[in-house]
Short mmCIF file of C-alpha atoms in Angstrom, two decimals:
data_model
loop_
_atom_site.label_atom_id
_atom_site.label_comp_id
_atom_site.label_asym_id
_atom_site.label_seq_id
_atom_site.Cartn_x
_atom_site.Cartn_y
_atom_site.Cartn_z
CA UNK A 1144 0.00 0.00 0.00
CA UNK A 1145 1.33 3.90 -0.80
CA UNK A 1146 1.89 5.40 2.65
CA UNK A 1147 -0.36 8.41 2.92
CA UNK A 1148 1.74 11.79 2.30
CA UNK A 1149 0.57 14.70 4.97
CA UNK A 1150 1.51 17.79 2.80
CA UNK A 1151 0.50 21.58 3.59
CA UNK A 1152 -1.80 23.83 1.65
CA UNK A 1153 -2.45 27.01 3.48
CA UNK A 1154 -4.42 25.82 6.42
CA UNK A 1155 -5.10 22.85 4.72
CA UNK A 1156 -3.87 19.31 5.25
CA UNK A 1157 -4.66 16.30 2.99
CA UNK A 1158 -3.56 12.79 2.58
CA UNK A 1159 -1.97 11.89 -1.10
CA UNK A 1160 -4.20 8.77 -2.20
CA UNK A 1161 -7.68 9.77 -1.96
CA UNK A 1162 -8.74 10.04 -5.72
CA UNK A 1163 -11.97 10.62 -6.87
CA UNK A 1164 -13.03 10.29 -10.83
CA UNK A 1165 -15.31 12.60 -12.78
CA UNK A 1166 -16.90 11.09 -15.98
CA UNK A 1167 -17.69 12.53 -19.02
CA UNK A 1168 -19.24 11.41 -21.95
CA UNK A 1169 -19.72 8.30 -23.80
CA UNK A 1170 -20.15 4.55 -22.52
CA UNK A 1171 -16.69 4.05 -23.31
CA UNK A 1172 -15.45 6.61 -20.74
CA UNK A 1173 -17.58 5.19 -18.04
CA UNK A 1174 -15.83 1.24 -18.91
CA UNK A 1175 -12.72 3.39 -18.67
CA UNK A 1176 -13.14 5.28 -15.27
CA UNK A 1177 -13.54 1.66 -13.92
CA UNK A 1178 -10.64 0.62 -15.56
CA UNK A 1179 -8.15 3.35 -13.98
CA UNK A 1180 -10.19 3.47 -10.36
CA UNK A 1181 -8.88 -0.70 -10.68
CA UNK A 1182 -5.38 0.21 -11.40
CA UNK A 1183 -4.73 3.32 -9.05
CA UNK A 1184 -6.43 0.62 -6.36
CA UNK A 1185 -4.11 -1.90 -7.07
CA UNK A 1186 -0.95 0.66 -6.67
CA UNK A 1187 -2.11 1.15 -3.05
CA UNK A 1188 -4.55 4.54 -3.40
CA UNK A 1189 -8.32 4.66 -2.17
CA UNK A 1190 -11.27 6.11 -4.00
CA UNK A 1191 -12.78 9.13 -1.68
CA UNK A 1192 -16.76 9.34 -1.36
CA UNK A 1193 -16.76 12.65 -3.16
CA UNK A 1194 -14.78 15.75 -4.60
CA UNK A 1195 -14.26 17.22 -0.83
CA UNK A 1196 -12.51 14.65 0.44
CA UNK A 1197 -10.23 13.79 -2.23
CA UNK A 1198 -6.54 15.08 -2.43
CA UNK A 1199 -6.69 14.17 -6.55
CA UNK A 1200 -9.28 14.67 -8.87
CA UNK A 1201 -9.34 13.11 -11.95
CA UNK A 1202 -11.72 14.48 -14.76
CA UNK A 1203 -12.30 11.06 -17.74
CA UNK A 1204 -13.31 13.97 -20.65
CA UNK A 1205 -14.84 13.60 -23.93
CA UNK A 1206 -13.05 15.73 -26.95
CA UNK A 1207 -15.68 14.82 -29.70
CA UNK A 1208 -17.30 18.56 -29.34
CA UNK A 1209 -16.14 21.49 -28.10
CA UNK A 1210 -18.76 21.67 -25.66
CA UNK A 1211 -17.82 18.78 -23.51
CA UNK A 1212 -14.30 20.15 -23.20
CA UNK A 1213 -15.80 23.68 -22.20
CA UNK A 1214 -17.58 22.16 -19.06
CA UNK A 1215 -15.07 20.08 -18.00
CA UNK A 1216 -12.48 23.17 -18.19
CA UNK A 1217 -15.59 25.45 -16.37
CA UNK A 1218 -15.89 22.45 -13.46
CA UNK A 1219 -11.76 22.99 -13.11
CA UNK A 1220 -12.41 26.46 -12.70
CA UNK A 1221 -15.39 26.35 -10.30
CA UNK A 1222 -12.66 23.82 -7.93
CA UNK A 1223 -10.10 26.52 -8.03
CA UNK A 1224 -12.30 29.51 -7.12
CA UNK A 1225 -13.75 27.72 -4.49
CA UNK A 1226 -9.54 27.20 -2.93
CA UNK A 1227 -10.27 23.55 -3.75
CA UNK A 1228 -5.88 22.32 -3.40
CA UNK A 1229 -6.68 18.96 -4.64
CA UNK A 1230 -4.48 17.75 -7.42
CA UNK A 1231 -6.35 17.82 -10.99
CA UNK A 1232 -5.38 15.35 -13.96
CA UNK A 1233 -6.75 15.35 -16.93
CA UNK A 1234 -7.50 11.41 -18.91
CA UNK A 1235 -9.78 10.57 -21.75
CA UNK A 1236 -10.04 11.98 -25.33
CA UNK A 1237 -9.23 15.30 -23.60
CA UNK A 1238 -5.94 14.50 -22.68
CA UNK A 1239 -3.96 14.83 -26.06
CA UNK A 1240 -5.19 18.03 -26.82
CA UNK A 1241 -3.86 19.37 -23.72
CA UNK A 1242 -0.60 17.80 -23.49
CA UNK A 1243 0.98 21.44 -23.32
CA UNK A 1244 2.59 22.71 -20.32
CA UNK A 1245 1.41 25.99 -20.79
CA UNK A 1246 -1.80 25.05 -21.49
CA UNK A 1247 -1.94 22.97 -18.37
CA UNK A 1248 -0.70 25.94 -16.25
CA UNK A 1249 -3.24 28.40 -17.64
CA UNK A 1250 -6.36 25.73 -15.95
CA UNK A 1251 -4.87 24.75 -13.13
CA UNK A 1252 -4.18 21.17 -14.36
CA UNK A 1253 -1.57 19.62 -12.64
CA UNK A 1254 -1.53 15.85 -14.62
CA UNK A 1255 -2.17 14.92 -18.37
CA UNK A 1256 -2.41 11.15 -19.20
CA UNK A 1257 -3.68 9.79 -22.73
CA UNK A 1258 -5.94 6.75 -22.89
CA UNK A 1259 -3.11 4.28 -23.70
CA UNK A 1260 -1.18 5.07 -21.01
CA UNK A 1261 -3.50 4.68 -17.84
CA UNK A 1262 -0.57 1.93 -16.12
CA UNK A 1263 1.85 5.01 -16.01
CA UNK A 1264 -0.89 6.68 -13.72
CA UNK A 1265 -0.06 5.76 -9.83
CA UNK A 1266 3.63 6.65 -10.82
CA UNK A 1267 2.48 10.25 -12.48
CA UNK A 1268 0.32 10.93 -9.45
CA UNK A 1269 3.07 10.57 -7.14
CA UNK A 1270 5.94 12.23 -8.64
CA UNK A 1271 3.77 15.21 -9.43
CA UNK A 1272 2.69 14.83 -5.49
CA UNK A 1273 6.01 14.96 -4.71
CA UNK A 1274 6.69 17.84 -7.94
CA UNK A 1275 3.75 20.14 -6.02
CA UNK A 1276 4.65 19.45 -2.64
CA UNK A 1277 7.99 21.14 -3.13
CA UNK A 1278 6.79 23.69 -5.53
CA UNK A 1279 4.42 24.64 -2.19
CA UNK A 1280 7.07 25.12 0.16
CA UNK A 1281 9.06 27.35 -1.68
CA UNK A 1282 5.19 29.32 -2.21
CA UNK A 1283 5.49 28.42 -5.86
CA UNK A 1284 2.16 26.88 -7.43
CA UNK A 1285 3.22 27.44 -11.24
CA UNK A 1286 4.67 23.53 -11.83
CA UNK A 1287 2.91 21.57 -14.15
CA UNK A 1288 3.91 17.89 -14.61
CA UNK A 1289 1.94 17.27 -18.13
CA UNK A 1290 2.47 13.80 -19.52
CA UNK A 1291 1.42 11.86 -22.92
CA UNK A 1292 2.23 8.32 -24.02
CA UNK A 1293 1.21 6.11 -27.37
CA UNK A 1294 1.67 2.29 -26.92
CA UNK A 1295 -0.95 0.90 -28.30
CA UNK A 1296 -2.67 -0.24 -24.93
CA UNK A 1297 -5.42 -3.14 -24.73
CA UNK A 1298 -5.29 -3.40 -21.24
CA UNK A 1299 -6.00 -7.25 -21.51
CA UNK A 1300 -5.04 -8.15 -18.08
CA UNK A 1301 -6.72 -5.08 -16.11
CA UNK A 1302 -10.38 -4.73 -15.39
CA UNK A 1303 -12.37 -4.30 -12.28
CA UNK A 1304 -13.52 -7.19 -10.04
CA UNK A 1305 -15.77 -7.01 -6.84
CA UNK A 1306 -12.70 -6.22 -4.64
CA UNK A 1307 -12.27 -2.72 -6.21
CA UNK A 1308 -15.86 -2.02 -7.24
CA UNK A 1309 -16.58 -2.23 -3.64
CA UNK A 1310 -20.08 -2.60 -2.59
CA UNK A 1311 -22.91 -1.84 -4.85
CA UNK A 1312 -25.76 -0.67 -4.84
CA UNK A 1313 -29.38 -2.18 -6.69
CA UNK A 1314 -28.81 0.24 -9.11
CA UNK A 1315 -25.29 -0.23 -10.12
CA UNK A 1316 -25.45 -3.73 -10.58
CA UNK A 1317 -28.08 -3.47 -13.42
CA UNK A 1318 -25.47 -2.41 -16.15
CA UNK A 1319 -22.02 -3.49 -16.71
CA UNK A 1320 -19.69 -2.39 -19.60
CA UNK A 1321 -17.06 -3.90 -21.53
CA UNK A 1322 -14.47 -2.47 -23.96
CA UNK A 1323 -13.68 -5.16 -26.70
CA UNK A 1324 -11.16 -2.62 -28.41
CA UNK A 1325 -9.81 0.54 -28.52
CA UNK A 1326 -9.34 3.06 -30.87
CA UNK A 1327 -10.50 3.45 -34.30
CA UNK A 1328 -9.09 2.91 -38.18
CA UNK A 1329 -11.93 4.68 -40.07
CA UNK A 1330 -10.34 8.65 -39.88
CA UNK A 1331 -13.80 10.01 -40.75
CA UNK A 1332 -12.65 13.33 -41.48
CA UNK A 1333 -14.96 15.13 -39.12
CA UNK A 1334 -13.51 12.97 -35.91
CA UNK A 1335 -11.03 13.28 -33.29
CA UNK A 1336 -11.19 9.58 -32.12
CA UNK A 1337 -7.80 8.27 -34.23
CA UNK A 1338 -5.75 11.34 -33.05
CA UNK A 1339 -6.80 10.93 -29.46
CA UNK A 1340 -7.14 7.23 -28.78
CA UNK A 1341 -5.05 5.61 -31.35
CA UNK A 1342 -5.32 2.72 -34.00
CA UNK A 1343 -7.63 0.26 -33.13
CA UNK A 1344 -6.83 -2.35 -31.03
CA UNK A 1345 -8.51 -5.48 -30.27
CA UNK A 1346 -8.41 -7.42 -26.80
CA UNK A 1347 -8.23 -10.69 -26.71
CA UNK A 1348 -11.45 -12.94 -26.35
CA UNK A 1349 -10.71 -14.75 -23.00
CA UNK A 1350 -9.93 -11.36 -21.72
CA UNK A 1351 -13.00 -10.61 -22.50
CA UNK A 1352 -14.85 -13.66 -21.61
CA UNK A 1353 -13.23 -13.50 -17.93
CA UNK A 1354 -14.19 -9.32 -17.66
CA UNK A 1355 -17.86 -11.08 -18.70
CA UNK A 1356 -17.38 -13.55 -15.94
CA UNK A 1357 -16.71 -10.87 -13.25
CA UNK A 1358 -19.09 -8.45 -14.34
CA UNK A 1359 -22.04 -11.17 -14.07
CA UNK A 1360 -21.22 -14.09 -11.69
CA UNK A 1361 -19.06 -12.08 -9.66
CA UNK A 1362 -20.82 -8.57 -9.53
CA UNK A 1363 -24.42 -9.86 -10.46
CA UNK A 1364 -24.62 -7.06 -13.18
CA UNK A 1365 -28.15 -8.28 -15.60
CA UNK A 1366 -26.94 -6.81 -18.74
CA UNK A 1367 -24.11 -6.68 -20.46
CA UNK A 1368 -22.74 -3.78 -22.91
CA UNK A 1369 -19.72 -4.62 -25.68
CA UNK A 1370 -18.46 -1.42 -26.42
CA UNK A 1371 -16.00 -0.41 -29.28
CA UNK A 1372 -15.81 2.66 -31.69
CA UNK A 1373 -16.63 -0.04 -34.28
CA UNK A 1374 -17.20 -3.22 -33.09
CA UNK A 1375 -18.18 -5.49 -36.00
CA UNK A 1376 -14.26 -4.86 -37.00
CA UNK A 1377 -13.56 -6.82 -34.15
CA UNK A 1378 -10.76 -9.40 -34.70
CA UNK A 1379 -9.97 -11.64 -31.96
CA UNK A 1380 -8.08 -14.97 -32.00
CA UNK A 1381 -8.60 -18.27 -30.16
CA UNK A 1382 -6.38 -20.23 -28.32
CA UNK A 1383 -6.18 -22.56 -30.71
CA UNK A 1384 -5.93 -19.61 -33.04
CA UNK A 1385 -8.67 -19.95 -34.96
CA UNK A 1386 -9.58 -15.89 -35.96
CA UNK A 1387 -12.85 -15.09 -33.78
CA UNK A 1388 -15.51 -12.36 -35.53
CA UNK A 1389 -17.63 -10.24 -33.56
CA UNK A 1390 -20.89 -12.11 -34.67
CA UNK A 1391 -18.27 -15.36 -32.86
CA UNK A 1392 -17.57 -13.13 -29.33
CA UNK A 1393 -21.28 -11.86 -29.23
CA UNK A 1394 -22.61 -15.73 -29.81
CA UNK A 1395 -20.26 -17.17 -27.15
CA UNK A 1396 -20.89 -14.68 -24.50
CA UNK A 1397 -24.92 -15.00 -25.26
CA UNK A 1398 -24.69 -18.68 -25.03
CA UNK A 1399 -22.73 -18.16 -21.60
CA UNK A 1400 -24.77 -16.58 -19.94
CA UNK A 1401 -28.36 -16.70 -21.38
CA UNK A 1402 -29.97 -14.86 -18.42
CA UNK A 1403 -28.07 -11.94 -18.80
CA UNK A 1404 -29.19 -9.30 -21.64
CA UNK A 1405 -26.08 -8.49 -24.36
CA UNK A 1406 -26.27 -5.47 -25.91
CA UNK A 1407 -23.34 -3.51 -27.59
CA UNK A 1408 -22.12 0.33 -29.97
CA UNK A 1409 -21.67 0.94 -31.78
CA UNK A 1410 -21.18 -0.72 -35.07
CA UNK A 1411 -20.44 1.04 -38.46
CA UNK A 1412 -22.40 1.26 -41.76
CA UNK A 1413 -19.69 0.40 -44.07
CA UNK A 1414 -18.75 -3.16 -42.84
CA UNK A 1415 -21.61 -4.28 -41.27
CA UNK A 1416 -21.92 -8.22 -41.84
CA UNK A 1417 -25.43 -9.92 -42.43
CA UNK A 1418 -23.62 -13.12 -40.03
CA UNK A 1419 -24.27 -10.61 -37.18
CA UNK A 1420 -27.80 -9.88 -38.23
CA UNK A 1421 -28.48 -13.52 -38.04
CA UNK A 1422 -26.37 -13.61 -34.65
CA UNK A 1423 -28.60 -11.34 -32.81
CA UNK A 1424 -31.87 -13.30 -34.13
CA UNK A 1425 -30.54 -16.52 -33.04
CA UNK A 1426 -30.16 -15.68 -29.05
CA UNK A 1427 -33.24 -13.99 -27.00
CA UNK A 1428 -30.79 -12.54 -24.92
CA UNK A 1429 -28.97 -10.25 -27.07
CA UNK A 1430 -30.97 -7.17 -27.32
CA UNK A 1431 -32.90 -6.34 -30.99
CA UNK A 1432 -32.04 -2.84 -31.07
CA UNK A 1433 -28.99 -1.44 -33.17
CA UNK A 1434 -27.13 2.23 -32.91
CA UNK A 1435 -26.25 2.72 -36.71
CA UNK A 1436 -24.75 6.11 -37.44
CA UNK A 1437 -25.79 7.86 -40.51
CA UNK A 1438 -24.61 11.28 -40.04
CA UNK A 1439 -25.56 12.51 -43.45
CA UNK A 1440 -28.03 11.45 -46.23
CA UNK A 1441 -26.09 13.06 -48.72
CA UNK A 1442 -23.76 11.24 -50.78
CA UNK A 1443 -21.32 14.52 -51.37
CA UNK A 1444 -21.38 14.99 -47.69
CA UNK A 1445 -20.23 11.31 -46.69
CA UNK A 1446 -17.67 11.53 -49.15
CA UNK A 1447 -16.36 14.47 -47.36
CA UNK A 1448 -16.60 12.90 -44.28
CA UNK A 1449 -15.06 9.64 -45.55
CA UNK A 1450 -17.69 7.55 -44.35
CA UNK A 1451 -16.99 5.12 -47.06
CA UNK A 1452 -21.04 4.15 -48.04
CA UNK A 1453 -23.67 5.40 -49.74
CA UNK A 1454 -26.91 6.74 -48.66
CA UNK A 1455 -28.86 3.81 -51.08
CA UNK A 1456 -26.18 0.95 -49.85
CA UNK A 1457 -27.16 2.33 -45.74
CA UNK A 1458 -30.90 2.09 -46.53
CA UNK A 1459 -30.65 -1.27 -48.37
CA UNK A 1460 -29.23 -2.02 -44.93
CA UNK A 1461 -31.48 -0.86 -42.95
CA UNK A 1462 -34.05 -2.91 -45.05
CA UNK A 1463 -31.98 -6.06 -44.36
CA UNK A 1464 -31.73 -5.34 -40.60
CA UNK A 1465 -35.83 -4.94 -40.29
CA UNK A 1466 -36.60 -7.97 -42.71
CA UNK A 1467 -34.27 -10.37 -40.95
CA UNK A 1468 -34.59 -9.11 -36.99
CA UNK A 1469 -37.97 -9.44 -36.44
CA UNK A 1470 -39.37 -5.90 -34.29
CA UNK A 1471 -35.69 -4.10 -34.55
CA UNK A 1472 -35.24 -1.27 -33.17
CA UNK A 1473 -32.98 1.22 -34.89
CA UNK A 1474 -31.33 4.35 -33.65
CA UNK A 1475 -28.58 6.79 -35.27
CA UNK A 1476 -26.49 9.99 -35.12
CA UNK A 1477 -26.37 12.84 -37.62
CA UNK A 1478 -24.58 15.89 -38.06
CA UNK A 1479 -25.96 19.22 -39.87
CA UNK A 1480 -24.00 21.88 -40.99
CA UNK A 1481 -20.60 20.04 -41.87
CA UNK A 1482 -18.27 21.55 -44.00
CA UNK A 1483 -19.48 22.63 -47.69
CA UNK A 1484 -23.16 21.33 -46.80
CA UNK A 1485 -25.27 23.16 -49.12
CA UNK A 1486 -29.08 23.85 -48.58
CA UNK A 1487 -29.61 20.60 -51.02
CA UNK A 1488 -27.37 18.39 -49.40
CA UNK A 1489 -29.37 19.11 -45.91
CA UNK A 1490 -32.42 18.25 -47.39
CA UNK A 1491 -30.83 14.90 -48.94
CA UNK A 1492 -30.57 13.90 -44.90
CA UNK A 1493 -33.83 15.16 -44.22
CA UNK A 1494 -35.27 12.86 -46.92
CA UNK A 1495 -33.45 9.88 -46.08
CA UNK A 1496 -34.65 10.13 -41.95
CA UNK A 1497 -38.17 10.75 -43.40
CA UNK A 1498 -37.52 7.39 -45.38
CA UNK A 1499 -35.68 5.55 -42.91
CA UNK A 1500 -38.02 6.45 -40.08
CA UNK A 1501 -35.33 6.28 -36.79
CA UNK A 1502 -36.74 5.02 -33.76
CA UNK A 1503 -34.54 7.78 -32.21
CA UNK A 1504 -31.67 10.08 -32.86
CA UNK A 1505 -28.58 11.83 -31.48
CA UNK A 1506 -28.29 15.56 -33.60
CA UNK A 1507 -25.50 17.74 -33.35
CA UNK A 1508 -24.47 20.80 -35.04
CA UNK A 1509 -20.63 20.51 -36.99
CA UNK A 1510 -18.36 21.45 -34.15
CA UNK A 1511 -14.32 21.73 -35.86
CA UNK A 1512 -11.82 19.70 -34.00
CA UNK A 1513 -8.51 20.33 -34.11
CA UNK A 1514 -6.38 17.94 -36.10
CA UNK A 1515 -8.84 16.16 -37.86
CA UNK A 1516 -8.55 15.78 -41.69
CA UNK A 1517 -11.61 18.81 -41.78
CA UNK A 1518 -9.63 20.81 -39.94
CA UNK A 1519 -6.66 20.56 -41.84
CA UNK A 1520 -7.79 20.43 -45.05
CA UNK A 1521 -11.60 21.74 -45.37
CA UNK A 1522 -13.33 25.24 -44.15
CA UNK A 1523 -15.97 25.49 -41.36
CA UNK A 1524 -17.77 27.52 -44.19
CA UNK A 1525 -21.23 27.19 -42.58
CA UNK A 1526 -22.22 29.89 -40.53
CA UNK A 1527 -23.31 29.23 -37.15
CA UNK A 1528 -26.81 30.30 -37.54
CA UNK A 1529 -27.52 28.21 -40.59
CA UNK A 1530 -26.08 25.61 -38.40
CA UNK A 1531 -28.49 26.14 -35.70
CA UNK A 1532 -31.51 26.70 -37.94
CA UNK A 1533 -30.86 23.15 -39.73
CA UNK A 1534 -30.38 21.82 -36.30
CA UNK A 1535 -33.82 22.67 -35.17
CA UNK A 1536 -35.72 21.26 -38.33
CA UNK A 1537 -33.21 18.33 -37.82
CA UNK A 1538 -34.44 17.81 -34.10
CA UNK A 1539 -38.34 18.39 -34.55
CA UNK A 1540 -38.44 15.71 -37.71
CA UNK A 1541 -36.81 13.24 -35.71
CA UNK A 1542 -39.07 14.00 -32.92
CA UNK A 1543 -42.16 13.49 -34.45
CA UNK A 1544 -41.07 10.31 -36.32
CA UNK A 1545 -39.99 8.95 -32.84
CA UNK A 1546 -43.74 9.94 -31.35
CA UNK A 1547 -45.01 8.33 -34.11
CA UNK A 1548 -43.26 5.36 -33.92
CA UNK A 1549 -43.63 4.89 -30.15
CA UNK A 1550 -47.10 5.37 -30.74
CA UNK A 1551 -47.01 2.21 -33.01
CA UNK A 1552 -46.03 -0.31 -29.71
CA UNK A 1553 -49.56 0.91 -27.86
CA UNK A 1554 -50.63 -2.55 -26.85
CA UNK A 1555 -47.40 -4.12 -27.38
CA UNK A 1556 -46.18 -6.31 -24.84
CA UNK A 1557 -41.96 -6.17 -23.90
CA UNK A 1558 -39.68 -7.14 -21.15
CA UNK A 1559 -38.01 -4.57 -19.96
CA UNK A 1560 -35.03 -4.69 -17.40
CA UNK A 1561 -36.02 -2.51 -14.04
CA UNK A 1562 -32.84 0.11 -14.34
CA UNK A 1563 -33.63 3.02 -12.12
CA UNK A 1564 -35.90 4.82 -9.78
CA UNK A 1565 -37.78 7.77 -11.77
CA UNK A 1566 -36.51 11.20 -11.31
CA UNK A 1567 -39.81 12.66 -11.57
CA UNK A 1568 -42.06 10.18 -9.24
CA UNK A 1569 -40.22 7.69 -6.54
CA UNK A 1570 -43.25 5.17 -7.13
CA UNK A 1571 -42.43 4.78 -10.97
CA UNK A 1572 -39.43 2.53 -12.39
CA UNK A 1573 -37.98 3.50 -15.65
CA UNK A 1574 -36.56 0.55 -17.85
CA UNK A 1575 -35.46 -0.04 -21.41
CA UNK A 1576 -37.28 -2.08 -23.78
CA UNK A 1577 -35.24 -4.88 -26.22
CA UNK A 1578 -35.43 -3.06 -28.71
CA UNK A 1579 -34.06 0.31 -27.18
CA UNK A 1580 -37.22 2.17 -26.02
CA UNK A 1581 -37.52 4.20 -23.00
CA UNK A 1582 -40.34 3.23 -20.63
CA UNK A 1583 -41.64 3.95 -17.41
CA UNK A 1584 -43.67 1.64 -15.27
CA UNK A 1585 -45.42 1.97 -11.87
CA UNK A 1586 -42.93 0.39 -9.23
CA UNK A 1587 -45.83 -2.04 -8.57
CA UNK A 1588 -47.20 -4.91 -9.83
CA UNK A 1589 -49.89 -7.21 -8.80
CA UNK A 1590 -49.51 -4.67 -5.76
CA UNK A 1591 -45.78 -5.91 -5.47
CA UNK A 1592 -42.91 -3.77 -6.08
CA UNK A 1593 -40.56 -4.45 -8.71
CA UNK A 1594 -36.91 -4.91 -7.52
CA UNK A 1595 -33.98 -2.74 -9.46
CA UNK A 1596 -32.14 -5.61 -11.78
CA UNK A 1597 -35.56 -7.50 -12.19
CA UNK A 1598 -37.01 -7.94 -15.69
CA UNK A 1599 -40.79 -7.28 -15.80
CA UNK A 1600 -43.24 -8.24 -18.43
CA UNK A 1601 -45.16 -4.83 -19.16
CA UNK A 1602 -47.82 -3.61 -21.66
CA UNK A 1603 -47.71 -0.57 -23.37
CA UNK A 1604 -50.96 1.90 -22.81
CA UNK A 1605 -49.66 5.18 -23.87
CA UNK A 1606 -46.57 7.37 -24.64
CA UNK A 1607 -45.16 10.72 -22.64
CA UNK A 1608 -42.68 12.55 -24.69
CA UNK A 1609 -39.76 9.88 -25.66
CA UNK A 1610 -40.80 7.84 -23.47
CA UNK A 1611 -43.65 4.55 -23.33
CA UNK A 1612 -45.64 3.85 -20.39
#
């Protein structure tokens, strides 16, 4: 175990090993806060109950728009104002972008580490400990350790078990997520992934299997989440090193543990194989609802972005994934305003989600990232109110295809997996459907209450914004 380190702030004492981990963003980040909360546990330091307590605070940041970085960087600020002399490190997507000294100085950021470098984190922690501490005695808080590595990380032998989760509660054992890879290939022109978490990389299957194990023999999560930036390029090998597909991993782990729902994101247009469509159908377990992002219906446009298909070859598709998964649900992303979108090429995308009909959507406006191929070689030529105008249309067509399509599972029956407590009403249980749609049930039953983690056979009477009940 690291000895706790007494060191001097002002008035203010604090023991060095009390961390505590902000999340931001994505699924992804969340498998990854677990994944460095296991490691700086392992090195001897304990996770505080909240931000007051702990003498290092650790912010897991999304890049992909400018507005997650903003908050994080306004939540840095807030700490500081408020004399807060914890340490603050920066991980995540975030982290290349600020691998600047100066940079680092001007936040308050004491600690940089990029995703592939998360075992070099209990060392960085304490020599910057040890960096500050001195910098403190001689009344000099200007020193700014700020670190970056590139080593093409899987992190096969790391993930967290019941000794470092600690106890949980109801709630957290519902959901459990696993990365399968890391990193991405594609260098869509418009994204920061490849430049801030590397070529992909695939763990190995019994890696995986044994994280699966943990998570729901071990933990006693109910369902299951594969995450990957695109998972159907998944390329694992056996033991006997026979080459194992996604559609493979996702029919061993259903078959292992049939009780537990398998669900997984996000997959990619381009290379999506029909062997996976036929995977899902063949096991009740894994969930009959796929994320497949569009981001434009305009063929110009995804050629800019290098999304490598066509708007026909993503509906024919589509088509294939409704005609051979029975009741699938379908959800996507797109992205208005990107750079050279003409007035025609926005109205190719609203066509095509008027034809495809989304069960729901993620919008965004075009938000420039440095060191992307758009940012290097295109010109954010769209102004920002055209941008916000397109977003709107954008965001009330998907809307009211949603409502309409909710309203077409009045009378449906579904199991849904009992997830959370309501925010709105303590008596009411909100769930997910298998085929990815929000619902909210009374917490009782046959006048007995449903249990967080417990699947529940519901009927659907009615729908209340995006959400069935």
């Amino acid at each position: 175990m690291i000895k706790s380190m007494v060191i001097r702030t002002g008035r203010r004492y604090f023991a060095v090993g009390d961390f505590h981990i902000m999340t931001y963003g994505c699924q992804m980040n969340v498998a990854d806060s677990d994944l460095v909360s296991t490691i700086l546990q392992r090195a001897g330091f304990a996770k505080a109950p909240d931000l007051k307590s702990a003498s290092v605070i650790i912010f897991n940041t999304c890049s992909i728009r400018e507005n997650a970085e903003a908050k994080v960087l306004r939540k840095i600020k807030e700490l500081k104002d408020q004399k807060n002399n914890s340490l603050i490190g920066i991980i995540g997507c975030m982290a290349k972008r600020f691998n600047d000294t100066n940079r680092c100085s001007e936040h308050g950021i004491n600690f940089v580490v990029s995703p592939d470098c998360y075992r070099e984190l209990p060392k960085i922690v304490k020599q910057v400990t040890q960096v500050q501490n001195s910098m403190r005695i001689k009344g000099n808080m200007n020193s700014v350790l700020c670190t970056n590595f590139q080593c093409g990380e899987s992190y096969n032998d790391i993930y967290p078990t019941l000794k470092e989760l600690g106890t949980l509660s109801p709630k957290e054992k519902v959901n459990g997520f696993v990365s399968i890879s890391r990193g991405c290939n594609n260098f869509c022109s418009y994204c920061i992934v490849p430049y801030t978490r590397g070529r992909e990389t695939n763990r190995d299957p019994e890696s995986i299997m044994a994280e699966v194990r943990e998570q729901v023999e071990k933990i006693g999560v109910k369902q299951i989440t594969l995450l990957g930036q695109n998972v159907n390029s998944y390329k694992g090998q056996s033991p006997n090193a026979k080459q194992i597909s996604f559609a493979d991993l996702l029919a061993r782990i259903a078959k292992a543990y049939p009780e537990t729902r398998i669900r997984f994101t996000s997959p990619h247009p381009k290379d999506f194989p029909v062997d996976l469509l036929h995977t899902i159908t063949s096991y009740e377990n894994i969930c009959k609802h796929i994320h497949l992002p569009l981001q434009s219906g305009s063929n110009s446009t995804l050629k800019r972005m290098r999304r490598n298909y066509t708007i026909e070859g993503y509906i024919d598709l589509v088509n294939q994934m409704r005609t051979i998964i029975k009741g699938v649900g379908i959800s996507t992303d797109l992205i208005c305003g990107f750079c050279g979108e003409t007035k025609e090429e926005f109205e190719d995308t609203m066509k095509a989600v008027s034809k495809i009909r989304f069960d729901s959507a993620y919008t965004f406006a075009f938000s420039m990232r440095e060191n992307t191929l758009a940012q290097r070689t295109m010109r954010d030529d769209v102004s920002e109110q055209i941008k916000g105008e397109r977003l709107v249309q954008l965001i009330e067509l998907t809307n009211k295809i949603q409502q309409e399509e909710y309203r077409q599972e009045i009378g449906n029956t579904h199991i849904i997996l009992a997830e959370t407590v309501s925010k709105k009403s303590q008596t009411e249980i909100k769930g997910v459907t298998g085929n990815g749609k929000r619902c909210v049930v009374s917490e009782l039953i046959n006048k007995e209450k449903i249990p967080l983690g417990a699947y529940v056979k519901v009927k659907v009477n009615g729908v209340v914004g995006k959400t069935l009940r």
